[in-house]
């Protein structure tokens, strides 16, 4: 009987989600000081999505275990920040957190925590749906120019109906890995890890600064969008050209710090773009002088 | 003479005969015999629906007959193409009908080094470069065909689009599906992948031999 149920569960895995709650093993050779960080990451992602997602996290951490240039502190930071970015805040996550808050409320589940109003962009709401459903809608929104329209959503646990609604929203997590947003988040995490790897090869001194760039992207809505745009501006303008050999930047870490210091909540990124242009001009000038002299 | 009872008996016999084929169809383990028995069942049920004037059933099975025949043709064509490829240029063009098109802009990274590999790519147009080695892949190149069979299942290099182009992609799960459905395909696919692997080893050995061969004296001496 168990094997029949197991087969049925496997057949319907895409619809009913994963069945095993067994966390993956820690990567081999993980330093003791990093074990608590990675364990926390695994448990966070088990709660966020499931064991296979936690396994993906472990596989990604494993790439940096024992790698030359990666000390325990850096490995811990990679593990911590990666878990944060892999548990990105979409409406499904907010619903999950709100339900967890209700369960762990000081007065028990009977005392409802305060309501929360999340200010998302329309693209974030639709992007949380599976690709085949979301893509035509996003195309249509793009056509009418409403993709980034702000939308406020109330996350409440005050009534039975609102709790039911949160549970329905949280249950969408089983399709999260098929969503448009997940594809983008996955590409982002891979790009960040790729930049860390390239930094370790080309400018090991800047690797920590590259790792810390993950802190630029936080939350959801406008702040998330701004952080993401700033991150791409810094990586595309400074880090990637340096690793490609197109920009002779001797101290990438200092350049990243300088650029980050100018980043403000400005959708046009005027100050940041100006700072990046100045850093690039200085580096190219210094490079030309070094080549001439 | 009333022949209605004869038609009724013929219909009942036909239905019983078809039931045998239905059972036989469900006992098939792989796709090609399953389709063949499906077609035979469709034919028997179409024929048996005529004397009983059960036209909706006949119509349904006529549609299913076309569908089954088309799918069988696809499967046989796939096996034939893979087999032909093994014996000729080791091309993987036969995968094209199962692939989906994707447009790429300059700067787009299709995958990163160490990322878990999940699909196979075919370059249709544009320019694509392997970031770590700096090698540019030509149009018609297949990327990631061995990743499906490798135990680590990770990308060994990053692939970046240098000039806008189009790629076709097929997920490993789709290839696995074809593999499981069709043992003949699976066999030839393995032979093809092994042949491509040996071809790569051969190329590397030749390159290594070229590098280790001492340069001729005339080439070594450069003019001042």
Short mmCIF file of C-alpha atoms in Angstrom, two decimals:
data_model
loop_
_atom_site.label_atom_id
_atom_site.label_comp_id
_atom_site.label_asym_id
_atom_site.label_seq_id
_atom_site.Cartn_x
_atom_site.Cartn_y
_atom_site.Cartn_z
CA UNK A 1 0.00 0.00 0.00
CA UNK A 2 2.84 2.36 0.93
CA UNK A 3 4.52 1.79 -2.41
CA UNK A 4 1.25 2.51 -4.26
CA UNK A 5 0.82 5.76 -2.34
CA UNK A 6 4.44 6.62 -3.00
CA UNK A 7 3.94 6.05 -6.74
CA UNK A 8 0.80 8.19 -6.74
CA UNK A 9 2.61 10.92 -4.87
CA UNK A 10 5.46 10.80 -7.39
CA UNK A 11 2.98 10.98 -10.27
CA UNK A 12 1.29 14.04 -8.79
CA UNK A 13 4.44 15.62 -7.33
CA UNK A 14 4.11 18.72 -9.50
CA UNK A 15 0.64 19.39 -8.14
CA UNK A 16 0.79 18.31 -4.51
CA UNK A 17 4.41 19.23 -3.79
CA UNK A 18 7.23 17.25 -2.22
CA UNK A 19 6.58 14.55 0.30
CA UNK A 20 9.89 14.17 2.08
CA UNK A 21 10.75 16.55 4.85
CA UNK A 22 14.26 15.15 5.21
CA UNK A 23 16.84 17.94 5.16
CA UNK A 24 19.88 17.42 2.92
CA UNK A 25 23.29 16.61 4.36
CA UNK A 26 25.78 19.37 4.98
CA UNK A 27 28.53 19.63 2.35
CA UNK A 28 31.57 17.53 3.08
CA UNK A 29 34.54 19.44 4.50
CA UNK A 30 32.42 22.34 5.75
CA UNK A 31 34.38 24.16 8.52
CA UNK A 32 32.83 23.89 12.01
CA UNK A 33 32.36 27.63 12.30
CA UNK A 34 30.21 27.68 9.16
CA UNK A 35 28.03 24.67 10.09
CA UNK A 36 25.44 26.73 12.08
CA UNK A 37 25.09 29.25 9.21
CA UNK A 38 24.55 26.58 6.56
CA UNK A 39 22.24 24.58 8.86
CA UNK A 40 20.13 27.69 9.39
CA UNK A 41 20.08 28.22 5.62
CA UNK A 42 18.94 24.65 5.04
CA UNK A 43 16.12 24.95 7.57
CA UNK A 44 15.07 28.32 6.19
CA UNK A 45 14.83 26.91 2.67
CA UNK A 46 13.09 23.72 3.84
CA UNK A 47 10.43 25.95 5.32
CA UNK A 48 10.47 28.27 2.32
CA UNK A 49 10.17 25.63 -0.41
CA UNK A 50 11.20 22.07 0.41
CA UNK A 51 14.06 19.62 0.62
CA UNK A 52 15.06 19.68 -3.05
CA UNK A 53 15.39 23.46 -2.90
CA UNK A 54 17.51 23.11 0.26
CA UNK A 55 19.61 20.56 -1.66
CA UNK A 56 20.18 23.15 -4.39
CA UNK A 57 21.42 25.53 -1.68
CA UNK A 58 23.82 22.87 -0.33
CA UNK A 59 25.11 22.18 -3.85
CA UNK A 60 25.76 25.86 -4.37
CA UNK A 61 27.58 26.23 -1.03
CA UNK A 62 29.66 23.13 -1.85
CA UNK A 63 31.22 24.96 -4.83
CA UNK A 64 33.09 27.22 -2.41
CA UNK A 65 34.06 24.71 0.30
CA UNK A 66 37.83 24.33 0.38
CA UNK A 67 38.27 26.66 -2.55
CA UNK A 68 41.52 28.69 -2.54
CA UNK A 69 40.90 32.26 -1.40
CA UNK A 70 37.68 31.44 0.45
CA UNK A 71 38.24 31.56 4.21
CA UNK A 72 35.69 30.52 6.83
CA UNK A 73 34.32 34.03 7.26
CA UNK A 74 33.74 34.45 3.53
CA UNK A 75 32.17 31.02 3.21
CA UNK A 76 29.84 31.85 6.11
CA UNK A 77 28.83 35.09 4.41
CA UNK A 78 28.22 33.34 1.10
CA UNK A 79 26.04 30.78 2.90
CA UNK A 80 24.13 33.40 4.87
CA UNK A 81 23.51 35.81 2.01
CA UNK A 82 22.67 33.05 -0.45
CA UNK A 83 20.01 31.65 1.90
CA UNK A 84 18.57 35.16 2.19
CA UNK A 85 18.44 35.67 -1.56
CA UNK A 86 17.10 32.19 -2.24
CA UNK A 87 14.25 32.93 0.18
CA UNK A 88 13.22 36.04 -1.73
CA UNK A 89 10.11 37.84 -0.57
CA UNK A 90 7.24 37.23 -2.94
CA UNK A 91 3.56 37.41 -1.91
CA UNK A 92 3.70 33.66 -1.20
CA UNK A 93 6.54 34.18 1.27
CA UNK A 94 4.79 37.05 3.02
CA UNK A 95 1.70 34.85 3.44
CA UNK A 96 3.90 32.07 4.84
CA UNK A 97 5.55 34.46 7.30
CA UNK A 98 2.23 35.91 8.38
CA UNK A 99 0.83 32.45 9.09
CA UNK A 100 4.00 31.53 11.02
CA UNK A 101 3.61 34.76 12.99
CA UNK A 102 0.07 33.73 13.92
CA UNK A 103 1.28 30.33 15.12
CA UNK A 104 4.05 31.79 17.26
CA UNK A 105 2.11 34.85 18.53
CA UNK A 106 2.67 35.46 22.30
CA UNK A 107 -0.99 34.84 23.14
CA UNK A 108 -1.21 31.76 20.91
CA UNK A 109 -3.07 31.43 17.61
CA UNK A 110 -6.18 33.09 19.12
CA UNK A 111 -4.46 36.47 19.34
CA UNK A 112 -4.09 37.82 15.83
CA UNK A 113 -0.99 39.86 15.03
CA UNK A 114 -1.43 43.27 13.41
CA UNK A 115 -2.29 43.45 9.71
CA UNK A 116 0.47 44.09 7.22
CA UNK A 117 0.12 45.94 3.96
CA UNK A 118 2.61 44.86 1.32
CA UNK A 119 3.29 47.27 -1.52
CA UNK A 120 4.22 45.18 -4.52
CA UNK A 121 4.55 45.81 -8.21
CA UNK A 122 2.08 44.10 -10.51
CA UNK A 123 4.95 42.19 -12.13
CA UNK A 124 5.79 40.64 -8.74
CA UNK A 125 2.25 39.39 -8.22
CA UNK A 126 1.82 37.92 -11.68
CA UNK A 127 5.44 36.71 -11.75
CA UNK A 128 4.73 34.46 -8.75
CA UNK A 129 2.40 32.36 -10.92
CA UNK A 130 3.60 29.48 -13.12
CA UNK A 131 5.22 30.57 -16.39
CA UNK A 132 2.53 29.37 -18.83
CA UNK A 133 -0.11 31.32 -16.88
CA UNK A 134 2.00 34.38 -16.10
CA UNK A 135 3.77 34.97 -19.40
CA UNK A 136 0.72 35.91 -21.53
CA UNK A 137 -0.55 38.16 -18.74
CA UNK A 138 2.85 39.85 -18.38
CA UNK A 139 3.01 40.36 -22.15
CA UNK A 140 -0.41 42.02 -22.06
CA UNK A 141 0.58 44.19 -19.06
CA UNK A 142 3.77 45.16 -20.82
CA UNK A 143 1.77 46.13 -23.89
CA UNK A 144 -0.47 48.48 -21.90
CA UNK A 145 2.47 49.71 -19.79
CA UNK A 146 1.16 48.49 -16.42
CA UNK A 147 3.96 46.05 -15.57
CA UNK A 148 5.39 48.11 -12.73
CA UNK A 149 2.12 49.49 -11.44
CA UNK A 150 2.15 49.48 -7.59
CA UNK A 151 -0.38 47.22 -5.89
CA UNK A 152 -1.10 47.13 -2.15
CA UNK A 153 -2.09 43.83 -0.57
CA UNK A 154 -3.32 43.41 2.99
CA UNK A 155 -1.97 40.36 4.82
CA UNK A 156 -4.31 39.84 7.73
CA UNK A 157 -4.97 37.05 10.20
CA UNK A 158 -7.93 38.72 11.90
CA UNK A 159 -10.73 36.64 10.45
CA UNK A 160 -11.23 33.04 9.43
CA UNK A 161 -11.64 34.12 5.82
CA UNK A 162 -8.39 36.15 5.80
CA UNK A 163 -6.48 33.20 7.32
CA UNK A 164 -7.99 30.94 4.66
CA UNK A 165 -6.88 33.40 2.00
CA UNK A 166 -3.32 33.43 3.42
CA UNK A 167 -3.29 29.63 3.39
CA UNK A 168 -4.35 29.58 -0.25
CA UNK A 169 -1.61 32.10 -1.11
CA UNK A 170 0.98 30.14 0.89
CA UNK A 171 -0.07 26.92 -0.85
CA UNK A 172 1.04 28.42 -4.16
CA UNK A 173 4.61 27.64 -3.07
CA UNK A 174 4.35 24.21 -4.71
CA UNK A 175 4.35 25.98 -8.09
CA UNK A 176 6.94 28.58 -7.11
CA UNK A 177 9.77 26.82 -8.91
CA UNK A 178 7.81 27.02 -12.17
CA UNK A 179 7.24 30.75 -11.82
CA UNK A 180 8.64 33.54 -13.95
CA UNK A 181 10.06 35.19 -10.83
CA UNK A 182 11.91 32.05 -9.77
CA UNK A 183 13.65 31.82 -13.17
CA UNK A 184 14.89 35.39 -12.68
CA UNK A 185 15.95 34.83 -9.07
CA UNK A 186 17.78 31.67 -10.03
CA UNK A 187 19.66 33.51 -12.78
CA UNK A 188 20.50 36.28 -10.32
CA UNK A 189 21.93 33.90 -7.69
CA UNK A 190 23.96 32.10 -10.36
CA UNK A 191 25.30 35.41 -11.67
CA UNK A 192 26.26 36.54 -8.18
CA UNK A 193 28.09 33.25 -7.52
CA UNK A 194 29.74 33.49 -10.95
CA UNK A 195 30.98 37.00 -10.11
CA UNK A 196 32.40 35.74 -6.79
CA UNK A 197 34.19 32.92 -8.65
CA UNK A 198 35.61 35.27 -11.24
CA UNK A 199 36.70 37.68 -8.54
CA UNK A 200 38.53 34.85 -6.74
CA UNK A 201 40.40 34.17 -9.97
CA UNK A 202 41.02 37.71 -11.20
CA UNK A 203 40.98 39.93 -8.09
CA UNK A 204 40.88 37.86 -4.90
CA UNK A 205 41.06 41.01 -2.79
CA UNK A 206 37.67 42.14 -4.11
CA UNK A 207 35.87 38.83 -3.51
CA UNK A 208 34.46 39.89 -0.13
CA UNK A 209 33.12 43.11 -1.61
CA UNK A 210 31.46 41.14 -4.40
CA UNK A 211 29.95 38.75 -1.85
CA UNK A 212 28.56 41.70 0.13
CA UNK A 213 26.86 43.18 -2.94
CA UNK A 214 24.03 40.71 -2.23
CA UNK A 215 22.96 42.95 0.64
CA UNK A 216 21.96 45.59 -1.91
CA UNK A 217 18.88 43.57 -2.80
CA UNK A 218 16.30 43.46 -0.06
CA UNK A 219 12.56 43.16 0.42
CA UNK A 220 10.02 43.60 -2.33
CA UNK A 221 8.29 46.29 -4.36
CA UNK A 222 10.11 49.54 -5.09
CA UNK A 223 13.08 48.90 -2.76
CA UNK A 224 13.69 45.49 -4.33
CA UNK A 225 13.53 46.89 -7.84
CA UNK A 226 15.88 49.74 -6.95
CA UNK A 227 18.40 47.43 -5.27
CA UNK A 228 18.37 45.05 -8.20
CA UNK A 229 18.89 47.86 -10.74
CA UNK A 230 21.77 49.29 -8.64
CA UNK A 231 23.38 45.87 -8.33
CA UNK A 232 23.27 45.29 -12.08
CA UNK A 233 24.66 48.79 -12.72
CA UNK A 234 27.67 48.13 -10.46
CA UNK A 235 28.32 44.62 -11.75
CA UNK A 236 27.89 45.55 -15.44
CA UNK A 237 29.78 48.83 -15.09
CA UNK A 238 32.67 47.78 -12.86
CA UNK A 239 33.00 44.12 -11.92
CA UNK A 240 32.35 42.36 -15.24
CA UNK A 241 34.53 44.66 -17.39
CA UNK A 242 37.33 44.27 -14.84
CA UNK A 243 37.11 40.47 -14.95
CA UNK A 244 36.88 40.53 -18.76
CA UNK A 245 40.06 42.65 -18.88
CA UNK A 246 38.25 45.57 -20.50
CA UNK A 247 38.66 47.88 -17.50
CA UNK A 248 42.07 48.19 -15.77
CA UNK A 249 40.65 48.68 -12.28
CA UNK A 250 43.40 47.96 -9.75
CA UNK A 251 41.20 48.06 -6.64
CA UNK A 252 37.78 46.71 -7.51
CA UNK A 253 36.76 46.44 -3.84
CA UNK A 254 37.29 50.18 -3.28
CA UNK A 255 35.48 50.98 -6.52
CA UNK A 256 32.47 48.89 -5.50
CA UNK A 257 32.43 50.56 -2.07
CA UNK A 258 32.62 54.02 -3.68
CA UNK A 259 29.80 53.23 -6.10
CA UNK A 260 27.62 51.73 -3.38
CA UNK A 261 28.08 54.81 -1.23
CA UNK A 262 26.51 56.95 -3.97
CA UNK A 263 23.50 54.67 -4.53
CA UNK A 264 20.33 56.44 -3.47
CA UNK A 265 16.66 55.53 -3.89
CA UNK A 266 16.54 57.17 -7.29
CA UNK A 267 14.87 55.22 -10.10
CA UNK A 268 16.97 57.10 -12.67
CA UNK A 269 20.20 56.21 -10.77
CA UNK A 270 21.74 59.57 -11.66
CA UNK A 271 24.32 59.70 -8.83
CA UNK A 272 25.24 56.04 -9.13
CA UNK A 273 25.70 56.17 -12.90
CA UNK A 274 27.79 59.31 -12.58
CA UNK A 275 29.99 57.68 -9.92
CA UNK A 276 30.47 54.57 -12.05
CA UNK A 277 31.36 56.70 -15.08
CA UNK A 278 33.92 58.63 -13.01
CA UNK A 279 35.50 55.45 -11.63
CA UNK A 280 35.69 54.00 -15.14
CA UNK A 281 37.22 57.17 -16.56
CA UNK A 282 39.84 57.27 -13.77
CA UNK A 283 40.71 53.61 -14.28
CA UNK A 284 41.00 53.97 -18.06
CA UNK A 285 43.15 57.10 -17.66
CA UNK A 286 45.42 55.34 -15.15
CA UNK A 287 45.59 52.32 -17.43
CA UNK A 288 46.52 54.45 -20.44
CA UNK A 289 49.22 56.24 -18.41
CA UNK A 290 50.64 52.96 -17.18
CA UNK A 291 50.73 51.62 -20.73
CA UNK A 292 52.41 54.79 -22.05
CA UNK A 293 54.93 55.09 -19.23
CA UNK B 1 -34.48 -11.87 -44.94
CA UNK B 2 -33.81 -10.03 -41.72
CA UNK B 3 -30.06 -9.56 -41.24
CA UNK B 4 -30.24 -7.34 -38.18
CA UNK B 5 -29.47 -10.20 -35.80
CA UNK B 6 -26.40 -11.07 -37.91
CA UNK B 7 -25.19 -7.47 -37.68
CA UNK B 8 -25.78 -7.56 -33.95
CA UNK B 9 -23.73 -10.75 -33.59
CA UNK B 10 -20.96 -9.33 -35.78
CA UNK B 11 -20.91 -6.19 -33.63
CA UNK B 12 -20.69 -8.23 -30.39
CA UNK B 13 -17.92 -10.42 -31.83
CA UNK B 14 -16.07 -7.33 -33.04
CA UNK B 15 -16.33 -5.71 -29.61
CA UNK B 16 -15.03 -8.85 -27.91
CA UNK B 17 -12.20 -9.07 -30.43
CA UNK B 18 -11.37 -5.39 -29.80
CA UNK B 19 -11.37 -6.00 -26.03
CA UNK B 20 -8.53 -8.48 -26.52
CA UNK B 21 -6.56 -5.76 -28.32
CA UNK B 22 -7.37 -3.21 -25.61
CA UNK B 23 -5.98 -5.58 -22.96
CA UNK B 24 -2.94 -6.30 -25.14
CA UNK B 25 -2.36 -2.55 -25.61
CA UNK B 26 -2.33 -1.95 -21.86
CA UNK B 27 0.18 -4.74 -21.28
CA UNK B 28 2.79 -3.13 -23.54
CA UNK B 29 5.78 -1.71 -21.69
CA UNK B 30 7.23 0.56 -24.33
CA UNK B 31 5.89 3.17 -26.68
CA UNK B 32 6.24 1.63 -30.15
CA UNK B 33 4.40 -1.67 -29.43
CA UNK B 34 1.84 0.33 -27.43
CA UNK B 35 1.13 2.56 -30.43
CA UNK B 36 0.99 -0.45 -32.80
CA UNK B 37 -1.56 -2.23 -30.63
CA UNK B 38 -3.43 1.03 -30.17
CA UNK B 39 -3.74 1.31 -33.96
CA UNK B 40 -4.93 -2.30 -34.26
CA UNK B 41 -7.54 -1.66 -31.55
CA UNK B 42 -8.71 1.47 -33.37
CA UNK B 43 -9.08 -0.46 -36.65
CA UNK B 44 -11.05 -3.31 -35.03
CA UNK B 45 -13.35 -0.88 -33.22
CA UNK B 46 -13.98 1.16 -36.40
CA UNK B 47 -14.84 -2.01 -38.31
CA UNK B 48 -17.06 -3.39 -35.53
CA UNK B 49 -18.91 -0.08 -35.20
CA UNK B 50 -20.16 -0.29 -38.83
CA UNK B 51 -22.61 -3.25 -38.56
CA UNK B 52 -24.01 -1.91 -35.27
CA UNK B 53 -24.29 1.64 -36.69
CA UNK B 54 -22.38 2.92 -33.67
CA UNK B 55 -20.97 5.85 -35.62
CA UNK B 56 -19.82 8.07 -32.69
CA UNK B 57 -17.51 5.24 -31.52
CA UNK B 58 -16.31 4.74 -35.09
CA UNK B 59 -15.65 8.47 -35.45
CA UNK B 60 -13.75 8.63 -32.16
CA UNK B 61 -11.51 5.74 -33.12
CA UNK B 62 -10.93 7.19 -36.59
CA UNK B 63 -9.52 10.30 -34.89
CA UNK B 64 -7.48 8.17 -32.47
CA UNK B 65 -6.20 6.10 -35.38
CA UNK B 66 -4.78 9.21 -37.05
CA UNK B 67 -3.26 10.41 -33.78
CA UNK B 68 -1.71 7.03 -32.95
CA UNK B 69 -0.35 6.69 -36.49
CA UNK B 70 1.21 10.16 -36.35
CA UNK B 71 2.85 9.50 -32.98
CA UNK B 72 4.15 6.14 -34.16
CA UNK B 73 5.57 7.77 -37.27
CA UNK B 74 7.31 10.42 -35.08
CA UNK B 75 8.81 7.75 -32.84
CA UNK B 76 10.03 5.61 -35.74
CA UNK B 77 11.46 8.64 -37.48
CA UNK B 78 13.30 9.62 -34.29
CA UNK B 79 14.90 6.19 -33.95
CA UNK B 80 15.81 6.18 -37.66
CA UNK B 81 17.38 9.65 -37.43
CA UNK B 82 19.42 8.87 -34.30
CA UNK B 83 20.58 5.60 -35.87
CA UNK B 84 21.57 7.42 -39.06
CA UNK B 85 23.40 10.06 -37.03
CA UNK B 86 25.42 7.42 -35.16
CA UNK B 87 26.55 5.99 -38.49
CA UNK B 88 27.36 9.31 -40.16
CA UNK B 89 28.29 12.76 -38.80
CA UNK B 90 27.26 12.36 -35.12
CA UNK B 91 24.93 15.33 -35.59
CA UNK B 92 22.15 15.94 -33.10
CA UNK B 93 19.84 17.74 -35.49
CA UNK B 94 17.22 15.05 -34.98
CA UNK B 95 16.46 16.69 -31.64
CA UNK B 96 15.23 19.87 -33.33
CA UNK B 97 11.53 18.89 -33.46
CA UNK B 98 11.56 18.51 -29.67
CA UNK B 99 13.27 21.83 -29.01
CA UNK B 100 11.90 25.26 -28.20
CA UNK B 101 13.24 28.46 -29.68
CA UNK B 102 14.74 31.25 -27.61
CA UNK B 103 16.11 34.62 -28.71
CA UNK B 104 19.28 35.93 -27.09
CA UNK B 105 20.63 39.47 -26.87
CA UNK B 106 24.33 40.36 -26.58
CA UNK B 107 25.46 40.00 -22.96
CA UNK B 108 22.84 37.38 -22.08
CA UNK B 109 24.39 34.49 -20.20
CA UNK B 110 22.70 31.22 -21.03
CA UNK B 111 24.26 29.39 -18.11
CA UNK B 112 27.04 29.78 -15.60
CA UNK B 113 29.96 27.56 -14.70
CA UNK B 114 29.13 25.08 -11.90
CA UNK B 115 25.40 25.66 -12.35
CA UNK B 116 23.28 22.52 -12.38
CA UNK B 117 22.76 21.56 -16.02
CA UNK B 118 19.14 21.00 -16.98
CA UNK B 119 18.98 21.44 -20.72
CA UNK B 120 20.74 20.93 -24.00
CA UNK B 121 21.20 23.84 -26.42
CA UNK B 122 21.55 24.07 -30.18
CA UNK B 123 22.97 27.27 -31.69
CA UNK B 124 20.91 28.37 -34.70
CA UNK B 125 22.34 31.84 -35.30
CA UNK B 126 24.38 34.58 -33.62
CA UNK B 127 27.69 34.34 -31.79
CA UNK B 128 28.19 32.59 -28.46
CA UNK B 129 31.35 32.39 -26.38
CA UNK B 130 32.43 30.10 -23.56
CA UNK B 131 33.51 32.67 -20.98
CA UNK B 132 36.26 30.77 -19.13
CA UNK B 133 38.07 29.35 -22.17
CA UNK B 134 37.22 32.20 -24.54
CA UNK B 135 36.22 29.67 -27.22
CA UNK B 136 33.54 30.83 -29.63
CA UNK B 137 30.99 28.21 -30.58
CA UNK B 138 29.97 27.93 -34.23
CA UNK B 139 26.41 27.92 -35.55
CA UNK B 140 25.11 24.36 -35.40
CA UNK B 141 27.00 23.51 -32.22
CA UNK B 142 25.26 21.49 -29.54
CA UNK B 143 26.00 22.41 -25.94
CA UNK B 144 25.40 20.23 -22.91
CA UNK B 145 24.68 16.89 -24.55
CA UNK B 146 27.10 15.08 -22.24
CA UNK B 147 25.95 16.92 -19.12
CA UNK B 148 22.87 14.75 -19.00
CA UNK B 149 24.96 11.63 -18.65
CA UNK B 150 27.66 13.02 -16.36
CA UNK B 151 27.35 12.10 -12.66
CA UNK B 152 28.06 15.63 -11.42
CA UNK B 153 25.52 17.14 -13.85
CA UNK B 154 27.04 20.63 -13.65
CA UNK B 155 28.13 23.08 -16.34
CA UNK B 156 31.86 23.14 -16.84
CA UNK B 157 31.92 26.65 -18.37
CA UNK B 158 29.68 29.69 -18.73
CA UNK B 159 28.09 30.49 -22.09
CA UNK B 160 27.55 34.10 -23.10
CA UNK B 161 25.82 35.58 -26.14
CA UNK B 162 28.23 37.91 -27.98
CA UNK B 163 26.04 38.77 -30.96
CA UNK B 164 22.23 38.51 -31.00
CA UNK B 165 21.02 35.13 -32.15
CA UNK B 166 18.62 32.26 -31.71
CA UNK B 167 19.10 29.02 -29.84
CA UNK B 168 16.96 25.93 -29.52
CA UNK B 169 16.76 24.18 -26.18
CA UNK B 170 15.44 20.89 -24.91
CA UNK B 171 15.30 19.89 -21.28
CA UNK B 172 17.06 16.78 -20.05
CA UNK B 173 13.74 15.59 -18.69
CA UNK B 174 12.32 15.63 -22.24
CA UNK B 175 15.26 13.59 -23.54
CA UNK B 176 14.89 11.24 -20.57
CA UNK B 177 11.23 10.86 -21.44
CA UNK B 178 12.12 9.88 -25.01
CA UNK B 179 14.79 7.56 -23.65
CA UNK B 180 12.42 5.77 -21.28
CA UNK B 181 9.57 5.55 -23.77
CA UNK B 182 11.70 4.12 -26.47
CA UNK B 183 14.54 1.65 -25.73
CA UNK B 184 15.80 1.72 -29.32
CA UNK B 185 16.17 5.49 -29.12
CA UNK B 186 17.92 5.10 -25.74
CA UNK B 187 20.39 2.61 -27.17
CA UNK B 188 21.31 4.75 -30.14
CA UNK B 189 21.40 7.90 -28.04
CA UNK B 190 23.96 6.28 -25.73
CA UNK B 191 26.03 5.19 -28.74
CA UNK B 192 25.85 8.68 -30.16
CA UNK B 193 26.84 10.36 -26.88
CA UNK B 194 29.74 7.92 -26.44
CA UNK B 195 30.87 8.50 -30.03
CA UNK B 196 30.84 12.27 -29.47
CA UNK B 197 32.80 11.83 -26.24
CA UNK B 198 35.41 9.68 -28.00
CA UNK B 199 35.57 12.24 -30.80
CA UNK B 200 36.28 14.97 -28.21
CA UNK B 201 39.00 12.83 -26.61
CA UNK B 202 40.53 12.24 -30.03
CA UNK B 203 40.56 15.98 -30.77
CA UNK B 204 42.17 16.73 -27.40
CA UNK B 205 44.83 14.07 -27.97
CA UNK B 206 45.65 15.54 -31.37
CA UNK B 207 45.85 19.04 -29.88
CA UNK B 208 48.10 17.77 -27.09
CA UNK B 209 50.32 16.00 -29.60
CA UNK B 210 50.62 19.23 -31.61
CA UNK B 211 51.59 21.17 -28.49
CA UNK B 212 54.21 18.64 -27.37
CA UNK B 213 55.82 18.32 -30.85
CA UNK B 214 58.95 20.55 -30.91
CA UNK B 215 58.63 23.46 -33.28
CA UNK B 216 60.75 23.34 -36.47
CA UNK B 217 64.00 25.31 -36.28
CA UNK B 218 62.96 27.73 -38.99
CA UNK B 219 59.78 28.57 -37.13
CA UNK B 220 61.59 28.93 -33.82
CA UNK B 221 64.05 31.45 -35.19
CA UNK B 222 62.34 34.74 -35.70
CA UNK B 223 63.83 37.62 -37.62
CA UNK B 224 65.28 40.39 -35.48
#
